């Protein structure tokens, strides 16, 4: 398992948290997603052999948030 912390801009409320946690959490290979709204960060624990970091970033971007 790999653990990564992404800086994500544009999240501001509970809906944002649910959107990111829900969409990323549905990806095959993602074990855990935690949004830290106050820090503008998303922590993801995932299996590199099942999902790429690029796919995780793309999924967050698709929800309308900017991944740095």
PDB file of C-alpha atoms in Angstrom, residues 10-58:
ATOM      1  CA  UNK A  10     -11.254  24.670  -4.160  1.00  0.00           C
ATOM      2  CA  UNK A  11     -12.718  22.526  -1.362  1.00  0.00           C
ATOM      3  CA  UNK A  12     -14.719  24.623   1.067  1.00  0.00           C
ATOM      4  CA  UNK A  13     -17.572  22.644   2.619  1.00  0.00           C
ATOM      5  CA  UNK A  14     -19.009  19.295   3.609  1.00  0.00           C
ATOM      6  CA  UNK A  15     -20.325  18.723   0.098  1.00  0.00           C
ATOM      7  CA  UNK A  16     -16.761  19.057  -1.215  1.00  0.00           C
ATOM      8  CA  UNK A  17     -15.570  16.468   1.286  1.00  0.00           C
ATOM      9  CA  UNK A  18     -18.306  14.021   0.284  1.00  0.00           C
ATOM     10  CA  UNK A  19     -17.664  14.571  -3.434  1.00  0.00           C
ATOM     11  CA  UNK A  20     -13.937  13.877  -3.167  1.00  0.00           C
ATOM     12  CA  UNK A  21     -14.132  11.042  -0.634  1.00  0.00           C
ATOM     13  CA  UNK A  22     -16.982   9.406  -2.545  1.00  0.00           C
ATOM     14  CA  UNK A  23     -15.480   9.581  -6.022  1.00  0.00           C
ATOM     15  CA  UNK A  24     -11.930   8.617  -5.042  1.00  0.00           C
ATOM     16  CA  UNK A  25     -13.176   5.982  -2.615  1.00  0.00           C
ATOM     17  CA  UNK A  26     -15.019   4.197  -5.448  1.00  0.00           C
ATOM     18  CA  UNK A  27     -11.813   3.600  -7.399  1.00  0.00           C
ATOM     19  CA  UNK A  28     -10.603   0.015  -7.379  1.00  0.00           C
ATOM     20  CA  UNK A  29      -7.475  -0.211  -5.260  1.00  0.00           C
ATOM     21  CA  UNK A  30      -8.205   2.782  -3.019  1.00  0.00           C
ATOM     22  CA  UNK A  31      -8.277   1.650   0.601  1.00  0.00           C
ATOM     23  CA  UNK A  32      -8.861   4.949   2.407  1.00  0.00           C
ATOM     24  CA  UNK A  33      -9.544   8.597   1.561  1.00  0.00           C
ATOM     25  CA  UNK A  34      -9.415  11.375   4.136  1.00  0.00           C
ATOM     26  CA  UNK A  35     -10.113  15.022   3.301  1.00  0.00           C
ATOM     27  CA  UNK A  36      -8.548  17.635   5.576  1.00  0.00           C
ATOM     28  CA  UNK A  37     -10.646  20.630   4.653  1.00  0.00           C
ATOM     29  CA  UNK A  38      -8.772  23.135   6.859  1.00  0.00           C
ATOM     30  CA  UNK A  39      -5.423  22.109   5.360  1.00  0.00           C
ATOM     31  CA  UNK A  40      -6.715  21.790   1.759  1.00  0.00           C
ATOM     32  CA  UNK A  41      -5.324  18.261   1.646  1.00  0.00           C
ATOM     33  CA  UNK A  42      -6.515  14.811   0.641  1.00  0.00           C
ATOM     34  CA  UNK A  43      -4.791  11.755   2.082  1.00  0.00           C
ATOM     35  CA  UNK A  44      -5.145   8.570   0.044  1.00  0.00           C
ATOM     36  CA  UNK A  45      -4.029   5.037   0.863  1.00  0.00           C
ATOM     37  CA  UNK A  46      -4.023   2.913  -2.284  1.00  0.00           C
ATOM     38  CA  UNK A  47      -2.629  -0.174  -3.995  1.00  0.00           C
ATOM     39  CA  UNK A  48      -0.260   0.918  -6.783  1.00  0.00           C
ATOM     40  CA  UNK A  49      -0.865  -2.296  -8.720  1.00  0.00           C
ATOM     41  CA  UNK A  50      -4.593  -1.517  -9.010  1.00  0.00           C
ATOM     42  CA  UNK A  51      -4.808   2.257  -9.438  1.00  0.00           C
ATOM     43  CA  UNK A  52      -2.361   4.970 -10.462  1.00  0.00           C
ATOM     44  CA  UNK A  53      -1.714   8.247  -8.682  1.00  0.00           C
ATOM     45  CA  UNK A  54      -2.555   9.949 -11.979  1.00  0.00           C
ATOM     46  CA  UNK A  55      -6.025   8.324 -11.990  1.00  0.00           C
ATOM     47  CA  UNK A  56      -6.629   9.507  -8.415  1.00  0.00           C
ATOM     48  CA  UNK A  57      -5.629  13.073  -9.342  1.00  0.00           C
ATOM     49  CA  UNK A  58      -7.802  12.919 -12.468  1.00  0.00           C
TER      50      UNK A  58
END
